[in-house]
RNA sequence: GCGCUGUUAGCUCAAUCGGAUAGAGCAUCUGACUUCGGAUCAGAAGGUUAGAGGUUCGAGUCCUCUACGGCGCACCA
């Protein structure tokens, strides 16, 4: 248990006894300025306001009645009614004893485990994955890891699986939309040529582009494209065969990218899987008087959301992605037993999801529905990031470039590496940097992408944190150890006490990132930890002082484990040396 | 027009659902290499948090208005 939580329990118990009407909130927080103390509570001021008492007097009382645990200093009142607490070195040592025995490294268990479906990534068939998919892919992956880890916990977790969230990662592929009419049109006009695996996606994109151009400029072609789609959707064998080919080739492309990113799914289920459910979904909404017909189409209305209605069936009888999403919710609630469904998409779909959730709830959906949205990745010109020719930047090119740049830097820093080693490390560093840089900014904001920032080695970057990790490994190697010793930690210097206190905050950081669905909180924590480790490293010799050696090696080992675990929650691998 | 969202140091970003003197990195300047890995560390400088009101012990954070930007508003996904 973290120092903060230990104190939190004491203070919140006092709050519950004396001010039962106050809404629960975390009363104990780390001080922003160490000079005030290590932890503070503003409880007295909030309680004073609610009960019209004097805040300083209340703070004095809190001080007297809320004894901190053994080994802490006496609390003190400051400012308008803050109460400050300071931990002593022995208490920090004791807390570390608990931390080093905790296989979960301080990550708390959820009290109410849920079955959670996370819908993320969702690329379209016959199109290369591009830069627009990266945030959803990485954010969704991190959320899945965070939510899983929060509950599952490492080894102890197997015993406690039933106490953890059960996370199902879903890739909802765009494999059934109107783009297939245009694609089929051009593909068949070209005589259905074979699709070659190594450039399959490029070929398919080219056909789509042709079909799109033709259809846009020629109403007759547009009509043909519509006919192609209709033929596919009623199950024409030849079109179906073509469609399957497109899906297969696209799946290979996705698989290669997910493999490189180390992202996996429990369920890959495209829009086509819901095709047969759609008439029933619309009929059900009509039966329940949630939907109505309007100008030949079927719509849902809710003036609280918008004037314009939500379209679930076109006047020509075709269905839309709204309909598919409604069908998917039913499937996930009924078949996957989801208590909660989390959608990870860009900000532009907010209105769609408001409609979707509202409609689903009105039709009786019990699952909690959540839209976790994120901003756009911008180029240096503050416009959405594009490749040189103006098309969306392809993910595969992004990964390639990341590796090239990482290799170039490695070659100057580590000319001694063997070619094989160089390749492996360049690949890992490139991907680690890319993943970290993408998850560092608050997901709600647009952010500006630059290669310089991405692969920089100083500042808040993956290489900086990995460097700290590598140094922890290096010291243990030098000490002749495979893993950390498990010795009591004796705090003797300020820089090691600071390091220890940060280590003890890991659980809080993970919990915050998971609760907020914002992995960037974890990035901030890891950066702080890596920075403090570097300062500790400067100030505190580890191997030279026999009396402190085991204690400090334990601290070093714990730092390494938490860095590794934290990075892995972000989907970022570590390496033993770089 | 309606709605969502944003504006913090020259640049890129933080700030734990209202807490103490708003923090980092880059860029600029100054130091520390007989190193447990210098891909590091120490320090300087840089701010009226877009602007104006309001709420209160306390506002970058909440409310109102204004300015500027991004995005979305049936028959694409």
XYZ file of C-alpha atoms (C1' of nucleotides) in Angstrom:
655
model
C 0.000 0.000 0.000
C 1.303 3.412 -0.888
C 2.188 5.974 1.748
C -0.526 8.194 0.395
C -3.234 5.582 0.724
C -2.103 4.693 4.214
C -2.584 8.281 5.280
C -5.692 8.661 3.144
C -7.419 5.930 5.125
C -6.742 7.686 8.381
C -7.849 11.085 7.160
C -10.922 9.904 5.276
C -12.023 7.897 8.312
C -11.781 11.068 10.344
C -13.778 12.891 7.672
C -16.459 10.194 7.666
C -16.738 10.354 11.457
C -16.884 14.120 11.766
C -18.321 15.231 8.448
C -20.407 12.377 7.091
C -22.162 14.651 4.617
C -19.045 15.575 2.654
C -18.872 13.868 -0.714
C -15.977 11.396 -0.828
C -12.858 12.597 -2.592
C -9.152 11.933 -2.216
C -8.312 14.086 0.791
C -4.619 13.359 0.860
C -2.435 14.500 -2.015
C 1.285 14.766 -2.527
C 2.550 18.277 -1.827
C 3.408 20.275 -4.898
C 6.336 21.750 -3.007
C 8.477 19.506 -0.841
C 9.198 22.365 1.523
C 5.635 22.186 2.779
C 5.867 18.496 3.473
C 5.336 15.247 1.616
C 1.570 15.030 1.768
C -1.151 17.560 2.371
C -4.828 17.581 3.074
C -7.181 20.441 2.345
C -9.989 18.671 4.187
C -10.222 21.280 6.952
C -10.936 24.084 4.492
C -13.607 22.155 2.645
C -15.248 21.006 5.872
C -15.050 24.510 7.322
C -16.855 25.921 4.352
C -19.600 23.288 4.523
C -20.216 23.766 8.242
C -19.368 27.478 8.517
C -16.530 26.935 10.956
C -13.099 28.461 11.221
C -10.757 26.571 8.878
C -7.592 27.100 10.930
C -9.275 25.841 14.107
C -10.585 22.801 12.261
C -7.130 22.168 10.886
C -5.703 22.303 14.404
C -8.255 19.747 15.515
C -7.495 17.506 12.539
C -3.831 17.715 13.447
C -4.491 16.573 16.981
C -6.940 13.796 16.134
C -5.428 12.397 12.943
C -2.208 10.748 13.968
C -0.109 9.676 11.032
C 1.296 6.134 11.009
C 4.405 5.150 12.951
C 7.545 6.855 11.748
C 5.905 10.028 10.463
C 6.522 13.481 11.840
C 3.814 15.382 13.669
C 1.553 17.153 11.179
C 1.501 20.937 10.981
C -1.081 23.516 10.011
C -0.139 25.961 7.295
C -1.668 28.582 5.065
C -5.423 28.980 5.067
C -5.937 25.599 6.711
C -3.731 23.033 5.045
C -2.418 20.200 7.158
C 0.991 18.988 6.092
C 2.502 15.602 6.767
C 6.086 14.473 6.493
C 7.292 10.883 6.343
C 10.435 9.847 8.161
C 13.134 7.756 6.485
C 12.286 4.636 8.501
C 8.651 4.775 7.471
C 9.753 5.057 3.849
C 11.917 1.981 4.379
C 8.993 0.054 5.849
C 6.745 1.013 2.964
C 9.390 -0.244 0.579
C 9.488 -3.559 2.448
C 5.848 -3.972 1.526
C 6.395 -2.783 -2.027
C 9.213 -5.193 -2.745
C 7.093 -8.103 -1.576
C 4.138 -7.011 -3.672
C 4.040 -8.758 -7.045
C 1.711 -5.989 -8.235
C 4.244 -3.291 -7.341
C 1.619 -1.266 -5.514
C -1.123 -1.405 -8.129
C -4.402 -1.723 -6.251
C -7.133 -4.194 -7.145
C -10.519 -3.027 -8.327
C -13.307 -3.814 -5.950
C -15.914 -4.258 -8.652
C -14.524 -6.155 -11.626
C -16.382 -5.761 -14.898
C -16.463 -7.345 -18.315
C -15.243 -4.586 -20.573
C -15.244 -4.511 -24.351
C -12.776 -2.092 -25.874
C -13.451 -1.235 -29.500
C -10.362 0.268 -31.075
C -8.185 0.579 -34.165
C -10.943 -0.412 -36.634
C -9.186 0.062 -39.985
C -10.968 -0.231 -43.321
C -10.519 -3.145 -45.654
C -8.714 -2.356 -48.899
C -7.036 0.698 -47.458
C -3.599 0.985 -45.934
C -3.579 1.824 -42.271
C -2.475 5.396 -41.944
C -1.521 7.916 -39.360
C -5.172 8.392 -38.456
C -5.252 4.911 -36.986
C -2.289 5.212 -34.718
C -3.833 7.002 -31.787
C -6.825 4.734 -31.639
C -4.622 1.678 -31.940
C -2.138 2.714 -29.296
C -4.614 4.359 -26.943
C -6.960 1.402 -27.131
C -4.110 -0.973 -26.540
C -2.845 0.962 -23.539
C -6.306 1.231 -22.044
C -6.747 -2.482 -22.446
C -3.431 -3.084 -20.742
C -4.169 -0.598 -17.978
C -7.607 -1.915 -17.254
C -6.443 -5.494 -17.406
C -3.426 -4.864 -15.263
C -5.292 -2.797 -12.751
C -7.290 -5.801 -11.917
C -5.332 -8.740 -13.013
C -2.060 -7.990 -11.405
C 0.802 -10.257 -12.200
C 1.245 -13.526 -10.381
C -1.128 -13.055 -7.505
C -3.598 -12.112 -10.147
C -4.163 -15.606 -11.362
C -5.710 -16.379 -8.034
C -7.690 -13.212 -8.174
C -8.740 -13.284 -11.799
C -12.320 -13.198 -10.833
C -11.682 -9.927 -9.042
C -10.212 -8.306 -12.136
C -11.836 -6.697 -15.125
C -12.228 -9.107 -17.980
C -11.152 -7.142 -21.018
C -12.101 -8.093 -24.562
C -10.213 -6.248 -27.257
C -12.330 -5.862 -30.356
C -11.280 -4.803 -33.835
C -14.427 -3.656 -35.623
C -13.190 -3.757 -39.218
C -14.759 -1.560 -41.878
C -15.433 -4.384 -44.308
C -18.937 -3.730 -45.582
C -19.341 -0.093 -46.560
C -20.250 1.636 -49.796
C -16.586 1.830 -50.765
C -16.871 -1.757 -51.981
C -19.190 -0.781 -54.807
C -16.554 1.500 -56.256
C -13.769 -0.949 -55.566
C -15.610 -3.841 -57.221
C -16.472 -1.647 -60.172
C -12.861 -0.810 -60.978
C -11.534 -4.243 -60.074
C -13.966 -6.025 -62.351
C -13.474 -3.490 -65.125
C -9.777 -4.374 -64.982
C -10.638 -8.020 -65.464
C -10.229 -9.171 -61.832
C -6.453 -9.420 -61.912
C -4.590 -11.350 -59.207
C -3.708 -9.346 -56.113
C -0.081 -9.808 -55.221
C 0.680 -10.062 -51.570
C 3.613 -7.702 -51.182
C 1.802 -4.797 -52.787
C -1.762 -5.942 -52.284
C -2.851 -2.894 -50.355
C -1.399 -0.486 -52.883
C -3.222 -2.314 -55.663
C -6.510 -2.257 -53.816
C -6.152 1.417 -53.008
C -5.452 2.115 -56.663
C -8.624 0.307 -57.744
C -10.653 2.146 -55.172
C -9.224 5.448 -56.340
C -10.118 4.658 -59.967
C -13.603 3.522 -59.061
C -14.136 6.605 -56.935
C -13.028 8.955 -59.684
C -15.199 7.277 -62.281
C -18.224 7.257 -60.047
C -17.820 10.899 -59.089
C -17.511 12.142 -62.646
C -20.062 9.868 -64.298
C -23.550 9.302 -62.867
C -23.897 6.106 -64.896
C -20.762 4.679 -63.256
C -22.090 5.712 -59.874
C -25.203 3.742 -60.635
C -23.059 0.769 -61.598
C -21.086 1.006 -58.366
C -24.318 0.958 -56.441
C -25.388 -2.109 -58.381
C -22.086 -3.824 -57.584
C -22.581 -3.169 -53.908
C -26.163 -4.398 -54.028
C -25.021 -7.563 -55.805
C -22.393 -8.155 -53.154
C -24.840 -7.596 -50.341
C -27.387 -10.076 -51.683
C -24.595 -12.622 -51.922
C -23.608 -12.859 -55.564
C -20.948 -15.622 -55.492
C -18.422 -13.926 -57.761
C -18.550 -10.595 -55.948
C -18.437 -12.415 -52.655
C -15.322 -14.207 -53.793
C -13.688 -10.909 -54.767
C -14.690 -9.359 -51.475
C -13.179 -12.255 -49.536
C -9.962 -11.793 -51.462
C -9.895 -8.089 -50.519
C -10.472 -8.976 -46.884
C -7.789 -11.635 -46.831
C -5.162 -9.429 -48.404
C -6.047 -6.558 -46.103
C -5.908 -8.808 -43.082
C -2.343 -9.769 -43.952
C -1.432 -6.101 -44.072
C -3.053 -5.398 -40.712
C -1.464 -8.441 -39.161
C 2.020 -7.318 -40.154
C 1.472 -3.922 -38.565
C -0.112 -5.212 -35.378
C 2.709 -7.685 -35.023
C 5.306 -4.952 -35.250
C 3.361 -2.854 -32.770
C 2.741 -5.863 -30.524
C -0.975 -5.179 -30.465
C -3.415 -8.070 -30.335
C -7.175 -8.543 -30.436
C -9.485 -11.050 -28.849
C -12.115 -10.529 -31.467
C -11.767 -9.357 -35.042
C -15.308 -8.958 -36.213
C -16.107 -6.703 -39.124
C -19.248 -4.792 -39.962
C -20.206 -7.574 -42.349
C -20.764 -9.859 -39.379
C -23.815 -7.794 -38.465
C -25.250 -7.571 -41.961
C -28.113 -9.947 -41.313
C -29.078 -8.337 -38.009
C -29.694 -4.882 -39.449
C -33.346 -5.208 -40.588
C -34.208 -6.601 -37.161
C -32.467 -3.726 -35.395
C -34.439 -1.155 -37.367
C -37.696 -3.038 -36.974
C -37.184 -3.297 -33.240
C -36.629 0.446 -32.942
C -39.742 1.077 -35.020
C -41.752 -1.317 -32.855
C -40.618 0.450 -29.704
C -41.552 3.829 -31.212
C -38.006 5.007 -30.868
C -37.565 5.297 -34.610
C -39.927 6.701 -37.222
C -40.025 6.964 -40.984
C -39.247 10.308 -42.526
C -38.976 11.108 -46.215
C -38.684 7.417 -46.952
C -35.839 6.907 -44.507
C -35.917 5.611 -40.939
C -34.652 8.042 -38.308
C -34.389 8.494 -34.568
C -35.237 11.889 -33.109
C -34.111 13.594 -29.931
C -34.277 17.400 -29.853
C -32.010 17.406 -26.794
C -29.176 16.158 -28.964
C -29.797 17.935 -32.244
C -32.431 19.297 -34.593
C -31.435 16.898 -37.327
C -32.450 13.315 -36.748
C -30.185 10.271 -36.597
C -30.432 8.202 -39.740
C -30.533 4.430 -39.371
C -31.923 3.388 -42.747
C -31.627 5.262 -46.020
C -34.619 5.892 -48.236
C -33.219 3.349 -50.710
C -33.381 0.717 -47.985
C -29.635 0.541 -47.335
C -28.274 0.650 -43.798
C -25.638 2.907 -42.326
C -22.806 2.534 -39.897
C -25.133 3.746 -37.164
C -27.253 0.662 -37.728
C -24.228 -1.594 -37.687
C -23.002 -0.035 -34.456
C -26.389 -0.604 -32.851
C -26.274 -4.245 -33.893
C -22.724 -4.525 -32.533
C -23.850 -3.201 -29.156
C -26.507 -5.882 -28.939
C -23.987 -8.548 -29.811
C -21.476 -7.321 -27.280
C -24.018 -7.058 -24.506
C -25.680 -10.387 -25.238
C -22.847 -12.599 -26.478
C -19.785 -11.014 -24.917
C -21.668 -10.212 -21.695
C -20.224 -6.720 -21.671
C -20.913 -4.598 -18.599
C -19.178 -1.732 -20.312
C -18.236 -0.909 -23.886
C -15.490 1.602 -24.557
C -15.052 3.099 -28.017
C -11.725 4.647 -28.870
C -12.073 6.984 -31.855
C -11.186 10.494 -32.891
C -13.028 13.538 -31.615
C -15.032 14.084 -34.778
C -17.300 11.191 -33.942
C -18.583 12.621 -30.684
C -21.990 13.494 -32.054
C -22.376 10.058 -33.605
C -21.668 8.379 -30.300
C -24.045 10.615 -28.376
C -26.760 9.484 -30.763
C -25.652 5.895 -30.705
C -25.546 5.686 -26.919
C -28.827 7.508 -26.486
C -30.570 5.263 -28.979
C -29.082 2.106 -27.489
C -30.100 3.072 -23.969
C -33.614 3.947 -25.017
C -33.951 0.547 -26.619
C -32.979 -1.121 -23.375
C -29.210 -1.514 -23.474
C -27.912 -2.086 -19.936
C -24.197 -1.910 -20.644
C -22.364 1.299 -19.752
C -21.296 3.007 -22.959
C -18.243 5.192 -23.123
C -16.642 7.208 -25.896
C -12.945 7.793 -25.328
C -11.985 10.307 -27.966
C -8.742 11.882 -29.070
C -7.510 14.809 -31.143
C -5.783 15.017 -34.478
C -2.100 14.521 -35.160
C -0.896 17.711 -36.832
C 2.052 18.420 -39.067
C 4.477 21.296 -38.425
C 2.057 23.522 -40.380
C -0.635 22.788 -37.785
C -2.705 20.988 -40.402
C -3.503 17.278 -40.142
C -0.319 15.323 -40.758
C 0.034 14.271 -44.377
C 2.721 12.642 -46.444
C 4.636 14.686 -49.001
C 2.147 13.924 -51.781
C -0.780 15.044 -49.659
C -2.209 11.615 -48.934
C -2.548 10.326 -45.393
C 0.785 9.233 -43.985
C 0.876 5.460 -44.015
C 1.524 3.685 -40.774
C 3.923 1.305 -42.463
C 5.978 4.260 -43.724
C 5.877 5.844 -40.298
C 7.252 2.672 -38.737
C 9.876 2.411 -41.435
C 11.011 5.983 -40.922
C 11.124 5.537 -37.157
C 13.458 2.568 -37.592
C 15.662 4.395 -40.086
C 16.064 7.358 -37.796
C 16.718 5.199 -34.771
C 19.342 3.281 -36.725
C 21.099 6.475 -37.804
C 21.339 7.655 -34.211
C 22.464 4.265 -32.942
C 25.228 4.158 -35.529
C 26.775 7.307 -34.131
C 26.245 6.393 -30.475
C 27.114 2.732 -30.741
C 29.486 2.094 -33.655
C 30.521 -1.156 -31.975
C 27.193 -2.926 -32.471
C 26.977 -5.945 -34.760
C 24.688 -5.509 -37.779
C 22.111 -7.873 -36.294
C 22.162 -6.084 -32.941
C 21.859 -2.766 -34.694
C 18.749 -3.859 -36.571
C 17.066 -5.282 -33.487
C 17.763 -2.235 -31.367
C 16.844 0.220 -34.124
C 13.510 -1.488 -34.566
C 12.770 -1.533 -30.866
C 13.870 2.033 -30.235
C 11.975 3.333 -33.241
C 8.739 1.716 -32.177
C 9.210 2.590 -28.518
C 9.774 6.236 -29.419
C 6.793 6.362 -31.711
C 4.482 4.761 -29.161
C 5.678 6.934 -26.333
C 5.523 10.187 -28.274
C 1.979 9.432 -29.362
C 0.768 8.737 -25.857
C 2.544 11.592 -24.138
C 0.103 14.394 -24.981
C -3.305 14.555 -23.334
C -5.472 12.579 -25.726
C -8.171 15.262 -25.862
C -5.878 17.692 -27.612
C -4.545 17.871 -31.124
C -0.787 17.558 -31.063
C 2.030 18.565 -33.388
C 4.142 15.729 -34.654
C 7.823 16.211 -35.449
C 10.496 13.606 -35.956
C 12.946 15.623 -33.925
C 10.736 15.471 -30.874
C 9.903 11.852 -31.420
C 13.397 10.469 -31.501
C 15.016 13.037 -29.272
C 16.987 11.430 -26.509
C 16.524 14.066 -23.899
C 13.364 15.351 -22.442
C 10.257 13.328 -21.946
C 10.938 10.559 -24.455
C 11.120 6.790 -24.613
C 14.914 6.747 -25.048
C 15.356 8.841 -21.907
C 13.275 6.439 -19.862
C 14.796 3.396 -21.500
C 18.216 4.792 -20.703
C 17.313 4.923 -17.047
C 16.079 1.348 -17.244
C 19.228 0.182 -19.026
C 21.311 1.726 -16.274
C 19.417 -0.182 -13.604
C 20.135 -3.378 -15.522
C 23.735 -2.458 -15.978
C 24.345 -2.013 -12.272
C 22.724 -5.313 -11.425
C 24.847 -7.031 -14.075
C 27.948 -5.445 -12.661
C 26.972 -6.736 -9.239
C 26.707 -10.204 -10.723
C 22.960 -10.423 -10.224
C 20.250 -11.670 -12.578
C 17.489 -9.942 -10.692
C 17.268 -7.560 -7.807
C 18.238 -8.602 -4.309
C 15.475 -8.531 -1.751
C 17.090 -6.625 1.062
C 15.598 -4.108 3.484
C 16.079 -0.570 2.247
C 17.823 1.857 4.551
C 17.321 5.448 3.565
C 20.464 7.459 4.217
C 20.436 10.262 1.653
C 17.897 12.727 0.348
C 18.178 11.599 -3.263
C 17.401 7.996 -2.378
C 14.513 8.982 -0.156
C 13.045 10.979 -3.012
C 13.486 8.036 -5.346
C 11.785 5.741 -2.852
C 8.819 8.046 -2.437
C 8.294 8.137 -6.186
C 8.473 4.353 -6.394
C 5.728 4.197 -3.796
C 3.456 6.309 -6.001
C 3.377 3.864 -8.904
C 0.014 2.393 -7.947
C -1.567 5.834 -7.738
C -0.238 6.725 -11.171
C -1.572 3.553 -12.775
C -4.916 3.969 -11.089
C -5.232 7.572 -12.230
C -4.303 6.733 -15.821
C -6.830 3.902 -15.885
C -9.639 5.820 -14.196
C -9.161 8.820 -16.449
C -8.575 6.627 -19.494
C -5.514 8.799 -20.017
C -2.216 6.970 -20.336
C -0.334 10.262 -20.508
C -0.552 10.452 -16.719
C 1.572 7.342 -16.615
C 4.073 8.922 -19.033
C 4.436 11.849 -16.656
C 5.038 9.511 -13.751
C 7.638 7.422 -15.572
C 9.478 10.537 -16.689
C 9.589 11.778 -13.126
C 10.826 8.405 -11.920
C 13.510 8.152 -14.609
C 14.669 11.688 -13.830
C 14.911 11.018 -10.122
C 16.741 7.770 -10.797
C 19.346 9.716 -12.783
C 19.774 12.156 -9.900
C 20.040 9.291 -7.435
C 22.610 7.736 -9.710
C 24.735 10.885 -9.608
C 24.479 11.312 -5.868
C 24.509 7.796 -4.465
C 27.237 5.281 -5.285
C 25.696 1.817 -5.245
C 28.446 -0.734 -5.572
C 31.246 1.069 -3.754
C 29.748 1.237 -0.270
C 29.472 -2.262 1.266
C 27.214 -1.111 4.105
C 24.588 0.295 1.740
C 25.162 -1.965 -1.242
C 22.276 -4.419 -0.805
C 19.869 -1.697 0.208
C 20.719 0.399 -2.822
C 20.728 -2.555 -5.187
C 17.205 -3.294 -4.030
C 16.221 0.273 -4.758
C 17.847 0.103 -8.184
C 16.139 -3.192 -8.953
C 12.743 -1.892 -7.890
C 13.194 1.172 -10.053
C 13.945 -1.073 -13.008
C 10.926 -3.249 -12.373
C 8.566 -0.316 -12.111
C 9.994 1.339 -15.222
C 9.587 -1.918 -17.108
C 6.093 -2.541 -15.819
C 5.032 1.036 -16.481
C 6.388 0.990 -20.012
C 4.768 -2.352 -20.679
C 1.418 -0.877 -19.641
C 1.984 1.571 -22.454
C 2.813 -1.283 -24.799
C 6.489 -0.343 -24.852
C 9.157 -3.046 -24.610
C 12.440 -2.649 -22.752
C 15.941 -3.800 -23.609
C 18.896 -4.846 -21.481
C 21.372 -2.488 -23.084
C 21.228 0.202 -25.700
C -27.017 29.463 -37.530
C -26.705 25.393 -33.710
C -23.385 22.135 -31.178
C -18.596 19.995 -29.523
C -13.646 21.404 -28.471
C -9.459 24.331 -27.748
C -6.108 29.073 -26.579
C -0.576 28.195 -20.615
C 7.339 30.637 -21.576
C 10.076 32.071 -28.431
C 8.553 26.478 -29.791
C 6.299 21.612 -28.156
C 3.667 20.062 -23.940
C 2.382 19.290 -18.071
C -0.314 20.881 -13.901
C -3.744 14.297 -9.810
C -12.436 16.202 -11.390
C -11.185 24.420 -6.903
C -5.543 24.060 -3.375
C -0.009 26.892 -1.306
C 5.282 30.573 -5.134
C 1.853 27.513 -12.748
C 6.139 22.868 -13.997
C 9.234 20.098 -17.891
C 11.831 19.528 -22.545
C 13.651 22.025 -26.986
C 16.152 26.518 -28.340
C 19.763 30.411 -25.601
C 23.666 31.106 -21.806
C 27.074 28.862 -17.679
C 29.231 24.660 -15.231
C 30.482 18.925 -14.128
C 33.789 13.736 -18.110
C 40.649 9.423 -13.883
C 31.903 7.759 -15.568
C 28.532 1.851 -11.065
C 26.757 3.802 -19.277
C 27.731 11.712 -20.404
C 21.679 8.938 -24.483
C 23.588 11.950 -17.799
C 23.608 15.742 -14.008
C 23.863 20.963 -11.684
C 22.592 26.129 -12.661
C 20.772 30.914 -15.260
C 17.122 33.252 -18.066
C 12.249 32.930 -19.952
C 4.651 33.902 -17.656
C -0.843 39.500 -16.434
C -2.395 31.063 -18.071
C -6.123 34.882 -25.205
C -9.137 39.342 -22.992
C -13.049 41.285 -19.539
C -16.291 40.441 -15.614
C -18.291 36.981 -11.757
C -18.532 32.934 -7.827
C -14.968 32.335 -2.556
C -10.683 31.557 2.291
C -8.323 30.227 -2.724
C -9.453 30.105 -10.049
C -5.024 27.915 -15.495
C -9.237 24.788 -13.570
C -16.199 26.576 -12.315
C -20.105 30.539 -14.546
C -21.162 34.730 -18.207
C -19.531 37.625 -22.282
C -15.763 38.794 -26.160
C -11.696 37.566 -29.654
C -9.181 33.896 -32.488
C -8.569 28.467 -34.080
C -10.035 23.166 -35.025
C -14.121 19.935 -35.825
C -19.235 18.261 -36.448
C -24.331 19.084 -37.943
C -29.904 13.074 -42.099
C -29.491 9.366 -47.004
C -20.410 8.561 -46.392
C -17.903 5.802 -42.492
